[in-house]
CSV table of C-alpha atoms in Angstrom, one decimal:
chain,number,residue,atom,x,y,z
C,136,MET,CA,-21.6,3.9,-2.4
C,137,THR,CA,-23.2,2.6,-5.3
C,138,GLU,CA,-22.0,-0.7,-7.1
C,139,ARG,CA,-21.9,1.9,-10.4
C,140,MET,CA,-19.8,4.5,-8.3
C,141,THR,CA,-17.5,1.8,-7.2
C,142,ARG,CA,-16.6,0.4,-10.9
C,143,VAL,CA,-16.2,4.0,-11.7
C,144,ILE,CA,-13.7,4.5,-9.1
C,145,VAL,CA,-11.7,1.2,-9.7
C,146,ALA,CA,-11.6,2.5,-13.5
C,147,ALA,CA,-10.3,5.9,-12.8
C,148,LEU,CA,-7.6,4.3,-10.7
C,149,LEU,CA,-6.6,2.3,-13.2
C,150,VAL,CA,-6.2,5.0,-15.8
C,151,PHE,CA,-4.4,7.3,-12.9
C,152,GLY,CA,-1.7,4.8,-13.4
C,153,TYR,CA,-2.0,1.3,-11.4
C,154,THR,CA,-1.4,0.3,-14.8
C,155,ALA,CA,2.0,1.9,-14.6
C,156,VAL,CA,3.3,-0.9,-12.6
C,157,VAL,CA,5.4,-3.4,-14.3
C,158,ALA,CA,6.3,-7.1,-13.6
C,159,ALA,CA,9.8,-7.6,-12.8
C,160,ASP,CA,10.0,-10.8,-14.6
C,161,GLY,CA,8.1,-8.6,-17.5
C,162,SER,CA,5.0,-10.4,-17.6
C,163,PRO,CA,2.2,-8.2,-18.8
C,164,THR,CA,-0.7,-10.4,-17.5
C,165,ALA,CA,1.0,-10.5,-13.9
C,166,ALA,CA,1.6,-6.9,-13.9
C,167,ARG,CA,-1.9,-6.2,-15.1
C,168,GLU,CA,-3.4,-8.5,-12.2
C,169,ILE,CA,-1.5,-6.9,-9.7
C,170,ALA,CA,-2.5,-3.6,-11.1
C,171,ARG,CA,-6.2,-4.5,-10.8
C,172,GLY,CA,-5.8,-5.6,-7.2
C,173,HIS,CA,-4.0,-2.4,-6.2
C,174,ALA,CA,-7.0,-0.4,-7.9
C,175,LEU,CA,-9.6,-2.7,-6.3
C,176,LEU,CA,-8.0,-2.4,-2.8
C,177,ALA,CA,-7.7,1.5,-3.2
C,178,ALA,CA,-11.5,1.2,-4.0
C,179,ALA,CA,-12.4,-0.5,-1.1
C,180,ARG,CA,-10.5,2.0,1.2
C,181,GLN,CA,-12.5,4.6,0.0
C,182,ALA,CA,-15.8,2.7,0.5
C,183,PRO,CA,-18.1,2.8,3.2
C,184,ALA,CA,-18.0,-0.4,5.8
C,185,GLY,CA,-20.5,-3.0,4.4
C,186,GLU,CA,-20.7,-6.2,2.0
C,187,ALA,CA,-20.0,-4.1,-1.2
C,188,LYS,CA,-16.5,-2.9,0.5
C,189,GLU,CA,-15.9,-6.8,1.4
C,190,ASP,CA,-16.6,-7.8,-1.9
C,191,LEU,CA,-14.2,-5.1,-3.3
C,192,LEU,CA,-11.5,-6.7,-1.0
C,193,SER,CA,-12.1,-9.9,-2.1
C,194,GLU,CA,-11.8,-9.3,-5.7
C,195,ALA,CA,-8.4,-7.7,-4.7
C,196,VAL,CA,-7.2,-10.7,-2.9
C,197,GLU,CA,-8.2,-12.9,-6.1
C,198,ALA,CA,-6.6,-10.3,-8.4
C,199,PHE,CA,-3.1,-10.8,-6.2
C,200,LYS,CA,-3.6,-14.8,-6.3
C,201,SER,CA,-3.8,-14.4,-10.1
C,202,GLY,CA,-0.6,-12.3,-10.5
C,203,TYR,CA,1.3,-14.7,-7.6
C,204,ARG,CA,0.8,-17.5,-10.0
C,205,TRP,CA,3.2,-16.3,-12.4
C,206,PHE,CA,6.9,-16.8,-12.4
C,207,GLY,CA,9.3,-14.3,-10.8
C,208,ARG,CA,10.3,-13.7,-7.1
C,209,ASP,CA,9.7,-10.1,-7.2
C,210,THR,CA,6.1,-10.6,-8.7
C,211,GLN,CA,5.2,-13.3,-6.2
C,212,VAL,CA,6.3,-11.1,-3.3
C,213,ARG,CA,4.4,-7.9,-4.8
C,214,ALA,CA,1.4,-9.9,-5.2
C,215,LEU,CA,1.8,-11.2,-1.5
C,216,LEU,CA,2.3,-7.8,-0.1
C,217,GLY,CA,-0.8,-6.6,-2.0
C,218,ALA,CA,-2.8,-9.5,-0.4
C,219,ALA,CA,-1.6,-8.7,3.1
C,220,GLN,CA,-2.8,-5.0,2.7
C,221,SER,CA,-6.2,-6.5,1.7
C,222,TYR,CA,-6.8,-8.6,4.7
C,223,LEU,CA,-5.3,-6.1,6.8
C,224,VAL,CA,-8.6,-3.8,5.6
C,225,MET,CA,-11.0,-6.9,5.3
C,226,GLN,CA,-13.6,-7.5,8.0
C,227,THR,CA,-15.2,-10.8,7.0
C,228,PRO,CA,-13.6,-13.0,4.5
C,229,ARG,CA,-15.6,-15.2,2.2
C,230,ARG,CA,-16.1,-18.7,3.8
C,231,VAL,CA,-15.0,-21.9,2.0
C,232,PHE,CA,-17.5,-24.9,2.2
C,233,PRO,CA,-16.9,-27.1,4.0
C,234,PHE,CA,-14.6,-25.8,6.4
C,235,LEU,CA,-16.2,-24.9,9.8
C,236,TRP,CA,-12.8,-22.8,10.9
C,237,GLN,CA,-11.0,-20.4,8.8
C,238,ALA,CA,-8.1,-18.2,9.5
C,239,THR,CA,-9.3,-14.5,10.5
C,240,PRO,CA,-7.9,-11.6,8.1
C,241,LEU,CA,-5.6,-10.7,10.1
C,242,GLN,CA,-3.9,-14.0,10.4
C,243,ARG,CA,-4.3,-14.2,6.5
C,244,ALA,CA,-2.6,-10.9,6.5
C,245,GLU,CA,0.5,-12.3,8.9
C,246,ARG,CA,0.7,-15.5,6.6
C,247,SER,CA,1.0,-13.3,3.2
C,248,ALA,CA,3.5,-11.1,4.9
C,249,GLN,CA,5.5,-13.6,6.3
C,250,GLN,CA,5.7,-15.5,3.1
C,251,ALA,CA,6.8,-12.4,1.5
C,252,LEU,CA,9.5,-11.5,3.6
C,253,VAL,CA,10.7,-15.4,3.4
C,254,MET,CA,11.3,-14.6,-0.4
C,255,GLN,CA,12.8,-11.3,0.2
C,256,SER,CA,14.4,-10.9,3.4
C,257,ASP,CA,15.5,-7.4,2.9
C,258,SER,CA,11.9,-6.1,1.7
C,259,PRO,CA,11.2,-3.1,3.9
C,260,SER,CA,7.2,-3.2,2.9
C,261,ALA,CA,7.1,-7.0,4.3
C,262,ALA,CA,8.9,-6.3,7.5
C,263,PHE,CA,6.5,-2.9,8.1
C,264,LEU,CA,3.4,-4.8,7.2
C,265,LEU,CA,4.7,-7.4,9.6
C,266,GLY,CA,5.3,-4.8,12.2
C,267,LEU,CA,1.9,-3.1,11.6
C,268,ILE,CA,0.1,-6.6,11.5
C,269,TYR,CA,1.7,-7.8,15.1
C,270,TRP,CA,0.8,-4.2,16.5
C,271,ARG,CA,-2.7,-5.0,15.8
C,272,GLN,CA,-2.8,-8.2,17.4
C,273,ALA,CA,-1.3,-6.5,20.1
C,274,GLN,CA,-4.4,-4.5,20.8
C,275,THR,CA,-6.6,-7.5,21.6
C,276,ALA,CA,-4.2,-10.1,23.1
C,277,GLU,CA,-4.6,-10.8,26.8
C,278,ASP,CA,-1.0,-10.6,27.1
C,279,PRO,CA,0.1,-8.5,24.4
C,280,ALA,CA,4.0,-8.2,25.3
C,281,GLU,CA,5.1,-10.9,22.9
C,282,ALA,CA,3.1,-9.0,19.8
C,283,VAL,CA,4.4,-5.9,20.9
C,284,ALA,CA,8.1,-7.3,21.0
C,285,LEU,CA,7.8,-8.6,17.3
C,286,SER,CA,6.2,-5.2,16.2
C,287,ASN,CA,9.0,-3.5,17.4
C,288,GLU,CA,11.2,-5.9,15.8
C,289,TYR,CA,9.6,-5.5,12.3
C,290,VAL,CA,9.0,-2.0,12.3
C,291,GLY,CA,12.6,-1.2,13.1
C,292,LYS,CA,13.8,-3.6,10.5
C,293,ALA,CA,11.7,-1.5,8.1
C,294,ALA,CA,13.1,1.9,9.6
C,295,ASP,CA,16.6,0.7,9.1
C,296,SER,CA,15.5,-0.1,5.3
C,297,GLY,CA,14.6,3.5,4.8
C,298,MET,CA,10.9,3.6,5.6
C,299,PRO,CA,9.9,6.9,7.6
C,300,VAL,CA,8.1,4.7,10.6
C,301,VAL,CA,8.1,4.6,14.1
C,302,ALA,CA,8.3,1.6,16.5
C,303,PRO,CA,5.3,1.5,18.8
C,304,ASP,CA,7.6,1.8,21.7
C,305,ARG,CA,9.2,5.0,20.4
C,306,VAL,CA,7.9,8.5,20.8
C,307,ASP,CA,10.5,10.2,18.6
C,308,GLY,CA,11.0,9.5,14.7
C,309,PRO,CA,11.7,11.3,11.4
C,310,PRO,CA,9.4,14.3,10.7
C,311,HIS,CA,6.0,13.2,10.1
C,312,ALA,CA,6.9,9.6,10.3
C,313,PHE,CA,4.1,6.7,9.8
C,314,GLN,CA,3.1,5.8,13.7
C,315,MET,CA,1.0,2.9,14.5
C,316,GLU,CA,-2.2,4.6,14.9
C,317,ASP,CA,-1.9,6.4,11.3
C,318,THR,CA,-3.8,5.2,8.3
C,319,LEU,CA,-1.9,3.3,5.6
C,320,SER,CA,-3.5,4.6,2.1
C,321,VAL,CA,-0.9,3.2,-0.6
C,322,LEU,CA,2.0,0.8,-0.6
C,323,ARG,CA,3.4,-0.3,-3.7
C,324,TYR,CA,6.2,-0.6,-6.2
C,325,ALA,CA,6.8,1.5,-9.4
C,326,ASP,CA,9.5,3.0,-11.3
C,327,ALA,CA,9.5,6.4,-10.0
C,328,ARG,CA,12.9,7.5,-10.7
C,329,GLY,CA,13.1,6.3,-14.5
C,330,THR,CA,15.7,3.5,-13.5
C,331,GLY,CA,13.8,0.9,-16.1
C,332,LYS,CA,13.0,-1.0,-12.6
C,333,PRO,CA,10.0,-1.1,-10.5
C,334,ASP,CA,12.2,-0.9,-7.4
C,335,ASP,CA,10.8,2.4,-5.9
C,336,LEU,CA,8.1,2.0,-2.8
C,337,LEU,CA,5.4,4.2,-2.6
C,338,PHE,CA,4.5,5.0,0.8
C,339,VAL,CA,1.3,7.1,1.5
C,340,TYR,CA,-0.6,7.4,4.8
C,341,GLU,CA,-3.0,9.7,6.6
C,342,LYS,CA,-2.0,11.3,9.6
C,343,GLY,CA,-5.0,13.2,11.2
C,344,GLU,CA,-8.2,14.0,9.2
C,345,ASN,CA,-7.2,14.6,5.7
C,346,ARG,CA,-3.3,15.2,6.2
C,347,HIS,CA,-1.8,13.0,3.5
C,348,VAL,CA,2.0,12.4,3.9
C,349,GLY,CA,3.7,10.5,1.1
C,350,VAL,CA,7.4,9.6,0.3
C,351,ILE,CA,9.1,7.3,-2.2
C,352,VAL,CA,11.5,5.0,-0.6
C,353,ALA,CA,14.5,4.2,-3.0
C,354,ALA,CA,17.9,2.5,-2.7
C,355,GLY,CA,17.4,2.6,1.1
C,356,LYS,CA,16.5,6.1,1.7
C,357,ALA,CA,13.2,7.8,2.0
C,358,TYR,CA,12.3,11.2,-0.3
C,359,PRO,CA,9.4,13.1,0.8
C,360,LEU,CA,6.7,14.4,-1.6
C,361,VAL,CA,6.0,17.9,0.3
C,362,ALA,CA,3.4,20.3,-1.6
C,363,ASP,CA,2.9,22.0,1.9
C,364,ALA,CA,6.0,22.6,3.9
C,365,VAL,CA,4.1,23.7,7.2
C,366,THR,CA,2.2,20.2,7.3
C,367,GLY,CA,4.4,18.1,5.7
C,368,SER,CA,1.6,17.0,3.4
C,369,MET,CA,1.8,16.1,-0.6
C,370,VAL,CA,-1.2,18.0,-1.1
C,371,SER,CA,-1.3,21.8,-0.6
C,372,ASP,CA,-5.1,22.1,-0.4
C,373,GLY,CA,-7.4,19.1,-1.3
C,374,THR,CA,-8.5,15.5,-0.5
C,375,PHE,CA,-6.0,12.8,-1.6
C,376,GLU,CA,-7.5,10.3,-4.2
C,377,GLY,CA,-4.7,8.4,-5.5
C,378,ILE,CA,-0.8,8.5,-6.8
C,379,SER,CA,0.3,7.5,-10.4
C,380,VAL,CA,3.7,7.1,-11.9
C,381,ASP,CA,3.3,8.6,-15.7
C,382,ALA,CA,6.3,7.7,-17.7
C,383,GLN,CA,7.9,10.3,-20.0
C,384,PRO,CA,9.3,9.7,-23.5
C,385,GLN,CA,12.4,11.9,-22.1
C,386,GLY,CA,13.3,12.6,-18.8
C,387,ALA,CA,12.3,11.5,-15.3
C,388,PRO,CA,8.8,9.8,-14.7
C,389,GLN,CA,5.9,12.4,-13.6
C,390,ILE,CA,4.7,11.4,-10.3
C,391,ILE,CA,1.1,12.5,-9.9
C,392,ILE,CA,-0.9,13.3,-7.0
C,393,HIS,CA,-4.8,13.1,-7.4
C,394,ALA,CA,-6.8,14.9,-5.3
C,395,ARG,CA,-10.0,16.7,-5.4
C,396,ARG,CA,-10.9,20.2,-4.4
C,397,ASP,CA,-14.4,21.9,-4.3
C,398,GLY,CA,-15.9,19.3,-6.3
C,399,ARG,CA,-12.7,19.6,-8.9
C,400,GLN,CA,-10.2,17.0,-9.6
C,401,ILE,CA,-6.8,18.4,-9.5
C,402,ALA,CA,-3.2,17.1,-9.3
C,403,GLU,CA,0.2,17.8,-7.9
C,404,SER,CA,3.1,16.8,-9.8
C,405,PHE,CA,6.7,15.7,-8.5
C,406,ALA,CA,9.8,14.5,-10.7
C,407,TRP,CA,13.1,12.9,-9.8
C,408,ASN,CA,16.0,15.9,-10.2
C,409,GLY,CA,18.6,13.3,-9.0
C,410,ASP,CA,18.6,14.1,-5.4
C,411,GLY,CA,14.8,14.1,-4.5
C,412,PHE,CA,11.5,14.5,-6.1
C,413,VAL,CA,10.6,18.2,-6.5
C,414,PRO,CA,7.2,19.7,-7.7
C,415,SER,CA,6.9,19.9,-11.4
C,416,ASP,CA,4.7,21.6,-13.9
């Protein structure tokens, strides 16, 4: 992927609606920086491994750090969650002279998620990220028992908060639930129900090749975005590219799933009807 193509993707993702994320303290600058961080992170997820991907992730971390500098606990927590996700994808963080030893990306992800959970102890997304981080740590540990136990604890906490996730020691769970082997695609907050507050968690992940499952966690309950009832996918036929929330002058916001089919951009739309998110025109 060329640098020009990467910038085009970032610009497109911002247009898709990452700018719709509004900081809880009302700061447009903080909201803009956090939105920019998510756009860079999304572009990095699509980029092949290499220097360009790492540069995008480093830029994403800096954007989240910039958003964190603004006051407001919710804003700072969401910046920390974005940074943790960036570190989870990162392989080789930029070195800071003159330090010879530096924390690994996974250690940095752990620190960011831990801080987010301290600041907001009931955060399902912070608990989920810690569960995922400890599961990854267990994959390389000589004695993985402690890391697996921590992963189970935090994934269980996220599940109790409404997220459709399955702990590493469990084989059962909600239909199409996230398992540790699945690939995280989107984890961010927005106002999906039109309440005026960005308290709804957009959670998108890939189960197998090109089968994306999407849910919105609101008020402790997960609401699926389903376009294909057989597979549980939120894209009936196409390749997932992004998700946006478009506010409407009247009525509930439109949840737009952006995808590509046969070289053409397509979209699947959902809207809140009071009981769940249903396909809309």
